PDB file of N, CA, C and O in Angstrom:
ATOM      1  N   MET O   1     -22.452  27.378  -5.361  1.00 43.00           N
ATOM      2  CA  MET O   1     -21.812  28.652  -5.092  1.00 43.00           C
ATOM      3  C   MET O   1     -21.938  29.600  -6.286  1.00 43.00           C
ATOM      4  O   MET O   1     -22.391  30.683  -6.134  1.00 43.00           O
ATOM      5  N   GLY O   2     -21.446  29.222  -7.458  1.00 48.00           N
ATOM      6  CA  GLY O   2     -21.604  30.051  -8.628  1.00 48.00           C
ATOM      7  C   GLY O   2     -20.630  31.196  -8.744  1.00 48.00           C
ATOM      8  O   GLY O   2     -20.726  31.989  -9.660  1.00 48.00           O
ATOM      9  N   HIS O   3     -19.696  31.336  -7.840  1.00 59.00           N
ATOM     10  CA  HIS O   3     -18.721  32.410  -7.915  1.00 59.00           C
ATOM     11  C   HIS O   3     -17.323  31.819  -8.050  1.00 59.00           C
ATOM     12  O   HIS O   3     -17.025  30.771  -7.495  1.00 59.00           O
ATOM     13  N   ALA O   4     -16.499  32.550  -8.775  1.00 62.00           N
ATOM     14  CA  ALA O   4     -15.124  32.096  -9.004  1.00 62.00           C
ATOM     15  C   ALA O   4     -14.339  32.061  -7.700  1.00 62.00           C
ATOM     16  O   ALA O   4     -14.590  32.834  -6.787  1.00 62.00           O
ATOM     17  N   SER O   5     -13.398  31.144  -7.658  1.00 63.00           N
ATOM     18  CA  SER O   5     -12.509  31.084  -6.505  1.00 63.00           C
ATOM     19  C   SER O   5     -11.327  32.012  -6.756  1.00 63.00           C
ATOM     20  O   SER O   5     -11.209  32.611  -7.807  1.00 63.00           O
ATOM     21  N   GLY O   6     -10.465  32.135  -5.815  1.00 67.00           N
ATOM     22  CA  GLY O   6      -9.287  32.995  -5.923  1.00 67.00           C
ATOM     23  C   GLY O   6      -9.076  33.672  -4.584  1.00 67.00           C
ATOM     24  O   GLY O   6      -9.932  33.616  -3.693  1.00 67.00           O
ATOM     25  N   THR O   7      -7.946  34.312  -4.443  1.00 66.00           N
ATOM     26  CA  THR O   7      -7.608  34.935  -3.164  1.00 66.00           C
ATOM     27  C   THR O   7      -8.668  35.930  -2.718  1.00 66.00           C
ATOM     28  O   THR O   7      -9.186  35.861  -1.609  1.00 66.00           O
ATOM     29  N   TYR O   8      -9.022  36.888  -3.572  1.00 65.00           N
ATOM     30  CA  TYR O   8      -9.963  37.954  -3.217  1.00 65.00           C
ATOM     31  C   TYR O   8     -11.333  37.654  -3.830  1.00 65.00           C
ATOM     32  O   TYR O   8     -11.815  38.371  -4.693  1.00 65.00           O
ATOM     33  N   SER O   9     -11.963  36.580  -3.358  1.00 64.00           N
ATOM     34  CA  SER O   9     -13.190  36.093  -3.974  1.00 64.00           C
ATOM     35  C   SER O   9     -14.351  36.036  -2.987  1.00 64.00           C
ATOM     36  O   SER O   9     -14.175  36.211  -1.778  1.00 64.00           O
ATOM     37  N   HIS O  10     -15.534  35.781  -3.540  1.00 59.00           N
ATOM     38  CA  HIS O  10     -16.701  35.519  -2.698  1.00 59.00           C
ATOM     39  C   HIS O  10     -16.408  34.313  -1.812  1.00 59.00           C
ATOM     40  O   HIS O  10     -16.710  34.313  -0.624  1.00 59.00           O
ATOM     41  N   TRP O  11     -15.836  33.294  -2.417  1.00 60.00           N
ATOM     42  CA  TRP O  11     -15.553  32.035  -1.732  1.00 60.00           C
ATOM     43  C   TRP O  11     -14.714  32.248  -0.476  1.00 60.00           C
ATOM     44  O   TRP O  11     -14.941  31.624   0.561  1.00 60.00           O
ATOM     45  N   ASN O  12     -13.731  33.153  -0.554  1.00 57.00           N
ATOM     46  CA  ASN O  12     -12.834  33.396   0.583  1.00 57.00           C
ATOM     47  C   ASN O  12     -13.311  34.520   1.501  1.00 57.00           C
ATOM     48  O   ASN O  12     -12.591  34.918   2.417  1.00 57.00           O
ATOM     49  N   GLY O  13     -14.494  35.052   1.249  1.00 56.00           N
ATOM     50  CA  GLY O  13     -15.069  36.040   2.148  1.00 56.00           C
ATOM     51  C   GLY O  13     -14.684  37.481   1.894  1.00 56.00           C
ATOM     52  O   GLY O  13     -14.996  38.356   2.700  1.00 56.00           O
ATOM     53  N   TYR O  14     -14.027  37.770   0.771  1.00 69.00           N
ATOM     54  CA  TYR O  14     -13.635  39.135   0.457  1.00 69.00           C
ATOM     55  C   TYR O  14     -14.724  39.905  -0.282  1.00 69.00           C
ATOM     56  O   TYR O  14     -14.652  41.119  -0.383  1.00 69.00           O
ATOM     57  N   LYS O  15     -15.715  39.204  -0.855  1.00 81.00           N
ATOM     58  CA  LYS O  15     -16.696  39.860  -1.704  1.00 81.00           C
ATOM     59  C   LYS O  15     -18.131  39.568  -1.280  1.00 81.00           C
ATOM     60  O   LYS O  15     -18.415  38.507  -0.745  1.00 81.00           O
ATOM     61  N   ILE O  16     -18.971  40.551  -1.583  1.00 76.00           N
ATOM     62  CA  ILE O  16     -20.420  40.364  -1.459  1.00 76.00           C
ATOM     63  C   ILE O  16     -21.072  40.987  -2.689  1.00 76.00           C
ATOM     64  O   ILE O  16     -20.487  41.845  -3.349  1.00 76.00           O
ATOM     65  N   ASP O  17     -22.282  40.558  -2.978  1.00 85.00           N
ATOM     66  CA  ASP O  17     -23.133  41.176  -3.991  1.00 85.00           C
ATOM     67  C   ASP O  17     -24.347  41.715  -3.261  1.00 85.00           C
ATOM     68  O   ASP O  17     -24.845  41.083  -2.330  1.00 85.00           O
ATOM     69  N   PHE O  18     -24.820  42.888  -3.681  1.00 85.00           N
ATOM     70  CA  PHE O  18     -26.069  43.379  -3.119  1.00 85.00           C
ATOM     71  C   PHE O  18     -26.806  44.238  -4.136  1.00 85.00           C
ATOM     72  O   PHE O  18     -26.189  44.872  -4.980  1.00 85.00           O
ATOM     73  N   SER O  19     -28.124  44.191  -4.065  1.00 89.00           N
ATOM     74  CA  SER O  19     -28.990  44.992  -4.930  1.00 89.00           C
ATOM     75  C   SER O  19     -29.489  46.167  -4.105  1.00 89.00           C
ATOM     76  O   SER O  19     -30.367  46.011  -3.249  1.00 89.00           O
ATOM     77  N   PRO O  20     -28.938  47.336  -4.347  1.00 81.00           N
ATOM     78  CA  PRO O  20     -29.255  48.486  -3.500  1.00 81.00           C
ATOM     79  C   PRO O  20     -30.428  49.320  -4.023  1.00 81.00           C
ATOM     80  O   PRO O  20     -30.767  49.269  -5.202  1.00 81.00           O
ATOM     81  N   PRO O  21     -31.012  50.100  -3.132  1.00 82.00           N
ATOM     82  CA  PRO O  21     -31.951  51.117  -3.603  1.00 82.00           C
ATOM     83  C   PRO O  21     -31.153  52.208  -4.336  1.00 82.00           C
ATOM     84  O   PRO O  21     -29.925  52.303  -4.174  1.00 82.00           O
ATOM     85  N   SER O  22     -31.814  53.010  -5.122  1.00 90.00           N
ATOM     86  CA  SER O  22     -31.122  54.019  -5.930  1.00 90.00           C
ATOM     87  C   SER O  22     -30.318  54.997  -5.078  1.00 90.00           C
ATOM     88  O   SER O  22     -29.270  55.477  -5.519  1.00 90.00           O
ATOM     89  N   CYS O  23     -30.749  55.283  -3.852  1.00 91.00           N
ATOM     90  CA  CYS O  23     -30.012  56.232  -3.018  1.00 91.00           C
ATOM     91  C   CYS O  23     -28.631  55.696  -2.645  1.00 91.00           C
ATOM     92  O   CYS O  23     -27.669  56.460  -2.543  1.00 91.00           O
ATOM     93  N   VAL O  24     -28.505  54.389  -2.461  1.00 90.00           N
ATOM     94  CA  VAL O  24     -27.201  53.803  -2.146  1.00 90.00           C
ATOM     95  C   VAL O  24     -26.296  53.861  -3.377  1.00 90.00           C
ATOM     96  O   VAL O  24     -25.118  54.205  -3.276  1.00 90.00           O
ATOM     97  N   SER O  25     -26.833  53.554  -4.544  1.00 93.00           N
ATOM     98  CA  SER O  25     -26.047  53.663  -5.774  1.00 93.00           C
ATOM     99  C   SER O  25     -25.574  55.092  -5.986  1.00 93.00           C
ATOM    100  O   SER O  25     -24.419  55.325  -6.354  1.00 93.00           O
ATOM    101  N   ALA O  26     -26.437  56.055  -5.732  1.00 95.00           N
ATOM    102  CA  ALA O  26     -26.070  57.466  -5.873  1.00 95.00           C
ATOM    103  C   ALA O  26     -24.954  57.825  -4.895  1.00 95.00           C
ATOM    104  O   ALA O  26     -24.020  58.559  -5.242  1.00 95.00           O
ATOM    105  N   TYR O  27     -25.036  57.303  -3.674  1.00 96.00           N
ATOM    106  CA  TYR O  27     -23.988  57.567  -2.686  1.00 96.00           C
ATOM    107  C   TYR O  27     -22.647  57.034  -3.174  1.00 96.00           C
ATOM    108  O   TYR O  27     -21.629  57.732  -3.131  1.00 96.00           O
ATOM    109  N   VAL O  28     -22.623  55.802  -3.664  1.00 96.00           N
ATOM    110  CA  VAL O  28     -21.370  55.199  -4.145  1.00 96.00           C
ATOM    111  C   VAL O  28     -20.796  56.024  -5.287  1.00 96.00           C
ATOM    112  O   VAL O  28     -19.616  56.386  -5.276  1.00 96.00           O
ATOM    113  N   THR O  29     -21.614  56.333  -6.283  1.00 96.00           N
ATOM    114  CA  THR O  29     -21.096  57.028  -7.466  1.00 96.00           C
ATOM    115  C   THR O  29     -20.724  58.481  -7.192  1.00 96.00           C
ATOM    116  O   THR O  29     -19.848  59.021  -7.857  1.00 96.00           O
ATOM    117  N   ASN O  30     -21.342  59.101  -6.200  1.00 97.00           N
ATOM    118  CA  ASN O  30     -21.043  60.511  -5.894  1.00 97.00           C
ATOM    119  C   ASN O  30     -19.995  60.696  -4.805  1.00 97.00           C
ATOM    120  O   ASN O  30     -19.403  61.761  -4.707  1.00 97.00           O
ATOM    121  N   SER O  31     -19.757  59.670  -3.988  1.00 97.00           N
ATOM    122  CA  SER O  31     -18.860  59.829  -2.839  1.00 97.00           C
ATOM    123  C   SER O  31     -17.532  59.103  -2.973  1.00 97.00           C
ATOM    124  O   SER O  31     -16.566  59.465  -2.308  1.00 97.00           O
ATOM    125  N   PHE O  32     -17.473  58.076  -3.789  1.00 97.00           N
ATOM    126  CA  PHE O  32     -16.259  57.285  -3.914  1.00 97.00           C
ATOM    127  C   PHE O  32     -15.490  57.677  -5.167  1.00 97.00           C
ATOM    128  O   PHE O  32     -16.045  58.292  -6.081  1.00 97.00           O
ATOM    129  N   THR O  33     -14.220  57.310  -5.218  1.00 96.00           N
ATOM    130  CA  THR O  33     -13.345  57.650  -6.339  1.00 96.00           C
ATOM    131  C   THR O  33     -13.542  56.685  -7.493  1.00 96.00           C
ATOM    132  O   THR O  33     -13.404  55.468  -7.318  1.00 96.00           O
ATOM    133  N   ARG O  34     -13.846  57.225  -8.660  1.00 97.00           N
ATOM    134  CA  ARG O  34     -14.003  56.400  -9.873  1.00 97.00           C
ATOM    135  C   ARG O  34     -12.626  55.917 -10.284  1.00 97.00           C
ATOM    136  O   ARG O  34     -11.688  56.697 -10.380  1.00 97.00           O
ATOM    137  N   ILE O  35     -12.494  54.619 -10.482  1.00 93.00           N
ATOM    138  CA  ILE O  35     -11.229  54.040 -10.945  1.00 93.00           C
ATOM    139  C   ILE O  35     -11.495  53.309 -12.257  1.00 93.00           C
ATOM    140  O   ILE O  35     -12.630  53.284 -12.734  1.00 93.00           O
ATOM    141  N   ALA O  36     -10.472  52.717 -12.830  1.00 92.00           N
ATOM    142  CA  ALA O  36     -10.595  52.053 -14.132  1.00 92.00           C
ATOM    143  C   ALA O  36     -11.680  50.982 -14.109  1.00 92.00           C
ATOM    144  O   ALA O  36     -11.876  50.295 -13.108  1.00 92.00           O
ATOM    145  N   ASP O  37     -12.374  50.863 -15.240  1.00 94.00           N
ATOM    146  CA  ASP O  37     -13.394  49.821 -15.371  1.00 94.00           C
ATOM    147  C   ASP O  37     -12.778  48.439 -15.183  1.00 94.00           C
ATOM    148  O   ASP O  37     -11.600  48.222 -15.481  1.00 94.00           O
ATOM    149  N   ARG O  38     -13.587  47.533 -14.714  1.00 88.00           N
ATOM    150  CA  ARG O  38     -13.182  46.146 -14.558  1.00 88.00           C
ATOM    151  C   ARG O  38     -13.020  45.524 -15.940  1.00 88.00           C
ATOM    152  O   ARG O  38     -13.517  46.064 -16.927  1.00 88.00           O
ATOM    153  N   GLY O  39     -12.354  44.401 -16.030  1.00 88.00           N
ATOM    154  CA  GLY O  39     -12.102  43.729 -17.300  1.00 88.00           C
ATOM    155  C   GLY O  39     -13.362  43.438 -18.096  1.00 88.00           C
ATOM    156  O   GLY O  39     -13.338  43.424 -19.328  1.00 88.00           O
ATOM    157  N   ASP O  40     -14.485  43.244 -17.418  1.00 89.00           N
ATOM    158  CA  ASP O  40     -15.748  42.970 -18.108  1.00 89.00           C
ATOM    159  C   ASP O  40     -16.546  44.236 -18.401  1.00 89.00           C
ATOM    160  O   ASP O  40     -17.685  44.172 -18.848  1.00 89.00           O
ATOM    161  N   GLY O  41     -15.940  45.404 -18.137  1.00 93.00           N
ATOM    162  CA  GLY O  41     -16.589  46.675 -18.430  1.00 93.00           C
ATOM    163  C   GLY O  41     -17.368  47.282 -17.281  1.00 93.00           C
ATOM    164  O   GLY O  41     -17.892  48.391 -17.406  1.00 93.00           O
ATOM    165  N   ALA O  42     -17.465  46.597 -16.147  1.00 93.00           N
ATOM    166  CA  ALA O  42     -18.203  47.135 -14.997  1.00 93.00           C
ATOM    167  C   ALA O  42     -17.486  48.376 -14.455  1.00 93.00           C
ATOM    168  O   ALA O  42     -16.268  48.364 -14.266  1.00 93.00           O
ATOM    169  N   ALA O  43     -18.249  49.439 -14.222  1.00 96.00           N
ATOM    170  CA  ALA O  43     -17.691  50.655 -13.631  1.00 96.00           C
ATOM    171  C   ALA O  43     -17.256  50.347 -12.198  1.00 96.00           C
ATOM    172  O   ALA O  43     -17.954  49.646 -11.470  1.00 96.00           O
ATOM    173  N   ARG O  44     -16.086  50.870 -11.805  1.00 94.00           N
ATOM    174  CA  ARG O  44     -15.566  50.603 -10.462  1.00 94.00           C
ATOM    175  C   ARG O  44     -15.337  51.902  -9.697  1.00 94.00           C
ATOM    176  O   ARG O  44     -14.940  52.908 -10.264  1.00 94.00           O
ATOM    177  N   TYR O  45     -15.556  51.820  -8.387  1.00 95.00           N
ATOM    178  CA  TYR O  45     -15.362  52.944  -7.477  1.00 95.00           C
ATOM    179  C   TYR O  45     -14.630  52.431  -6.243  1.00 95.00           C
ATOM    180  O   TYR O  45     -14.892  51.339  -5.774  1.00 95.00           O
ATOM    181  N   ARG O  46     -13.697  53.257  -5.721  1.00 93.00           N
ATOM    182  CA  ARG O  46     -12.945  52.871  -4.519  1.00 93.00           C
ATOM    183  C   ARG O  46     -13.362  53.785  -3.368  1.00 93.00           C
ATOM    184  O   ARG O  46     -13.346  55.004  -3.495  1.00 93.00           O
ATOM    185  N   SER O  47     -13.700  53.184  -2.246  1.00 93.00           N
ATOM    186  CA  SER O  47     -14.080  53.958  -1.053  1.00 93.00           C
ATOM    187  C   SER O  47     -12.823  54.445  -0.340  1.00 93.00           C
ATOM    188  O   SER O  47     -11.709  53.983  -0.624  1.00 93.00           O
ATOM    189  N   ALA O  48     -12.996  55.346   0.608  1.00 92.00           N
ATOM    190  CA  ALA O  48     -11.866  55.849   1.395  1.00 92.00           C
ATOM    191  C   ALA O  48     -11.190  54.723   2.167  1.00 92.00           C
ATOM    192  O   ALA O  48      -9.993  54.778   2.448  1.00 92.00           O
ATOM    193  N   ALA O  49     -11.934  53.668   2.493  1.00 90.00           N
ATOM    194  CA  ALA O  49     -11.375  52.519   3.207  1.00 90.00           C
ATOM    195  C   ALA O  49     -10.600  51.587   2.281  1.00 90.00           C
ATOM    196  O   ALA O  49      -9.963  50.650   2.742  1.00 90.00           O
ATOM    197  N   GLY O  50     -10.675  51.837   0.966  1.00 89.00           N
ATOM    198  CA  GLY O  50      -9.950  51.014   0.007  1.00 89.00           C
ATOM    199  C   GLY O  50     -10.758  49.869  -0.566  1.00 89.00           C
ATOM    200  O   GLY O  50     -10.230  49.031  -1.294  1.00 89.00           O
ATOM    201  N   ASN O  51     -12.046  49.805  -0.264  1.00 91.00           N
ATOM    202  CA  ASN O  51     -12.895  48.750  -0.817  1.00 91.00           C
ATOM    203  C   ASN O  51     -13.324  49.129  -2.227  1.00 91.00           C
ATOM    204  O   ASN O  51     -13.446  50.307  -2.550  1.00 91.00           O
ATOM    205  N   VAL O  52     -13.540  48.125  -3.072  1.00 92.00           N
ATOM    206  CA  VAL O  52     -13.856  48.364  -4.478  1.00 92.00           C
ATOM    207  C   VAL O  52     -15.289  47.928  -4.773  1.00 92.00           C
ATOM    208  O   VAL O  52     -15.662  46.782  -4.520  1.00 92.00           O
ATOM    209  N   TYR O  53     -16.065  48.855  -5.319  1.00 93.00           N
ATOM    210  CA  TYR O  53     -17.459  48.627  -5.691  1.00 93.00           C
ATOM    211  C   TYR O  53     -17.539  48.573  -7.209  1.00 93.00           C
ATOM    212  O   TYR O  53     -17.168  49.548  -7.874  1.00 93.00           O
ATOM    213  N   ALA O  54     -17.994  47.457  -7.761  1.00 92.00           N
ATOM    214  CA  ALA O  54     -18.147  47.309  -9.208  1.00 92.00           C
ATOM    215  C   ALA O  54     -19.630  47.203  -9.528  1.00 92.00           C
ATOM    216  O   ALA O  54     -20.343  46.369  -8.956  1.00 92.00           O
ATOM    217  N   ARG O  55     -20.098  48.052 -10.449  1.00 94.00           N
ATOM    218  CA  ARG O  55     -21.522  48.062 -10.803  1.00 94.00           C
ATOM    219  C   ARG O  55     -21.777  47.064 -11.920  1.00 94.00           C
ATOM    220  O   ARG O  55     -21.394  47.267 -13.061  1.00 94.00           O
ATOM    221  N   GLU O  56     -22.381  45.947 -11.558  1.00 90.00           N
ATOM    222  CA  GLU O  56     -22.773  44.945 -12.546  1.00 90.00           C
ATOM    223  C   GLU O  56     -24.177  45.292 -13.029  1.00 90.00           C
ATOM    224  O   GLU O  56     -24.755  46.288 -12.598  1.00 90.00           O
ATOM    225  N   SER O  57     -24.740  44.513 -13.920  1.00 88.00           N
ATOM    226  CA  SER O  57     -26.008  44.875 -14.566  1.00 88.00           C
ATOM    227  C   SER O  57     -27.143  45.161 -13.592  1.00 88.00           C
ATOM    228  O   SER O  57     -27.892  46.111 -13.784  1.00 88.00           O
ATOM    229  N   ASN O  58     -27.265  44.386 -12.539  1.00 91.00           N
ATOM    230  CA  ASN O  58     -28.401  44.584 -11.638  1.00 91.00           C
ATOM    231  C   ASN O  58     -28.015  44.604 -10.159  1.00 91.00           C
ATOM    232  O   ASN O  58     -28.877  44.485  -9.299  1.00 91.00           O
ATOM    233  N   HIS O  59     -26.734  44.715  -9.873  1.00 92.00           N
ATOM    234  CA  HIS O  59     -26.298  44.751  -8.476  1.00 92.00           C
ATOM    235  C   HIS O  59     -24.881  45.303  -8.377  1.00 92.00           C
ATOM    236  O   HIS O  59     -24.213  45.497  -9.390  1.00 92.00           O
ATOM    237  N   TRP O  60     -24.456  45.544  -7.152  1.00 93.00           N
ATOM    238  CA  TRP O  60     -23.072  45.933  -6.876  1.00 93.00           C
ATOM    239  C   TRP O  60     -22.304  44.701  -6.413  1.00 93.00           C
ATOM    240  O   TRP O  60     -22.807  43.906  -5.628  1.00 93.00           O
ATOM    241  N   ASP O  61     -21.085  44.561  -6.896  1.00 89.00           N
ATOM    242  CA  ASP O  61     -20.152  43.520  -6.485  1.00 89.00           C
ATOM    243  C   ASP O  61     -19.075  44.248  -5.684  1.00 89.00           C
ATOM    244  O   ASP O  61     -18.357  45.084  -6.236  1.00 89.00           O
ATOM    245  N   VAL O  62     -18.985  43.980  -4.402  1.00 90.00           N
ATOM    246  CA  VAL O  62     -18.072  44.716  -3.528  1.00 90.00           C
ATOM    247  C   VAL O  62     -16.943  43.805  -3.064  1.00 90.00           C
ATOM    248  O   VAL O  62     -17.186  42.705  -2.567  1.00 90.00           O
ATOM    249  N   THR O  63     -15.702  44.289  -3.232  1.00 89.00           N
ATOM    250  CA  THR O  63     -14.524  43.573  -2.743  1.00 89.00           C
ATOM    251  C   THR O  63     -13.955  44.362  -1.574  1.00 89.00           C
ATOM    252  O   THR O  63     -13.634  45.541  -1.710  1.00 89.00           O
ATOM    253  N   PHE O  64     -13.869  43.721  -0.420  1.00 86.00           N
ATOM    254  CA  PHE O  64     -13.363  44.369   0.785  1.00 86.00           C
ATOM    255  C   PHE O  64     -11.841  44.259   0.814  1.00 86.00           C
ATOM    256  O   PHE O  64     -11.288  43.277   1.295  1.00 86.00           O
ATOM    257  N   CYS O  65     -11.201  45.284   0.285  1.00 83.00           N
ATOM    258  CA  CYS O  65      -9.743  45.283   0.121  1.00 83.00           C
ATOM    259  C   CYS O  65      -9.000  45.912   1.283  1.00 83.00           C
ATOM    260  O   CYS O  65      -7.817  45.636   1.473  1.00 83.00           O
ATOM    261  N   GLY O  66      -9.637  46.789   2.030  1.00 80.00           N
ATOM    262  CA  GLY O  66      -8.975  47.436   3.152  1.00 80.00           C
ATOM    263  C   GLY O  66      -7.725  48.195   2.771  1.00 80.00           C
ATOM    264  O   GLY O  66      -6.810  48.331   3.564  1.00 80.00           O
ATOM    265  N   GLY O  67      -7.666  48.688   1.539  1.00 78.00           N
ATOM    266  CA  GLY O  67      -6.529  49.478   1.095  1.00 78.00           C
ATOM    267  C   GLY O  67      -5.410  48.685   0.464  1.00 78.00           C
ATOM    268  O   GLY O  67      -4.402  49.249   0.055  1.00 78.00           O
ATOM    269  N   SER O  68      -5.529  47.374   0.346  1.00 83.00           N
ATOM    270  CA  SER O  68      -4.483  46.551  -0.254  1.00 83.00           C
ATOM    271  C   SER O  68      -4.418  46.786  -1.761  1.00 83.00           C
ATOM    272  O   SER O  68      -5.394  46.555  -2.473  1.00 83.00           O
ATOM    273  N   ALA O  69      -3.273  47.241  -2.251  1.00 84.00           N
ATOM    274  CA  ALA O  69      -3.098  47.481  -3.681  1.00 84.00           C
ATOM    275  C   ALA O  69      -3.247  46.198  -4.483  1.00 84.00           C
ATOM    276  O   ALA O  69      -3.813  46.188  -5.576  1.00 84.00           O
ATOM    277  N   ALA O  70      -2.767  45.089  -3.949  1.00 84.00           N
ATOM    278  CA  ALA O  70      -2.899  43.802  -4.636  1.00 84.00           C
ATOM    279  C   ALA O  70      -4.358  43.404  -4.772  1.00 84.00           C
ATOM    280  O   ALA O  70      -4.798  42.901  -5.815  1.00 84.00           O
ATOM    281  N   CYS O  71      -5.132  43.666  -3.737  1.00 81.00           N
ATOM    282  CA  CYS O  71      -6.559  43.352  -3.763  1.00 81.00           C
ATOM    283  C   CYS O  71      -7.280  44.237  -4.775  1.00 81.00           C
ATOM    284  O   CYS O  71      -8.093  43.757  -5.575  1.00 81.00           O
ATOM    285  N   THR O  72      -6.994  45.543  -4.753  1.00 79.00           N
ATOM    286  CA  THR O  72      -7.621  46.470  -5.695  1.00 79.00           C
ATOM    287  C   THR O  72      -7.317  46.053  -7.127  1.00 79.00           C
ATOM    288  O   THR O  72      -8.199  46.050  -7.983  1.00 79.00           O
ATOM    289  N   SER O  73      -6.096  45.667  -7.377  1.00 79.00           N
ATOM    290  CA  SER O  73      -5.717  45.210  -8.716  1.00 79.00           C
ATOM    291  C   SER O  73      -6.472  43.932  -9.087  1.00 79.00           C
ATOM    292  O   SER O  73      -6.986  43.806 -10.189  1.00 79.00           O
ATOM    293  N   ALA O  74      -6.571  43.003  -8.162  1.00 79.00           N
ATOM    294  CA  ALA O  74      -7.267  41.744  -8.422  1.00 79.00           C
ATOM    295  C   ALA O  74      -8.760  41.978  -8.628  1.00 79.00           C
ATOM    296  O   ALA O  74      -9.403  41.227  -9.365  1.00 79.00           O
ATOM    297  N   ALA O  75      -9.322  43.013  -8.027  1.00 76.00           N
ATOM    298  CA  ALA O  75     -10.739  43.317  -8.177  1.00 76.00           C
ATOM    299  C   ALA O  75     -11.050  43.894  -9.556  1.00 76.00           C
ATOM    300  O   ALA O  75     -12.188  44.130  -9.879  1.00 76.00           O
ATOM    301  N   GLY O  76     -10.027  44.046 -10.359  1.00 70.00           N
ATOM    302  CA  GLY O  76     -10.211  44.580 -11.714  1.00 70.00           C
ATOM    303  C   GLY O  76     -10.522  43.550 -12.742  1.00 70.00           C
ATOM    304  O   GLY O  76     -10.778  43.858 -13.896  1.00 70.00           O
ATOM    305  N   SER O  77     -10.508  42.291 -12.375  1.00 62.00           N
ATOM    306  CA  SER O  77     -10.766  41.253 -13.373  1.00 62.00           C
ATOM    307  C   SER O  77     -12.017  40.474 -13.059  1.00 62.00           C
ATOM    308  O   SER O  77     -12.628  40.648 -12.053  1.00 62.00           O
TER     309      SER O  77
END
């Protein structure tokens, strides 16, 4: 697996990783709300649906929070 466990994790189906074309990255950074960086320094953006997109070195790490404040907070680490 290679991903950490926890409530809002890849393991539990809340997260995906994807390597997007530049147009998708541009859409995320221009259309979503910039929020505080993740604990590891990854830039984070929140969609209108409440999902959190974190830009890692070569891909996006997306947490499907559906507007849950607890999930958004957990997606910060």
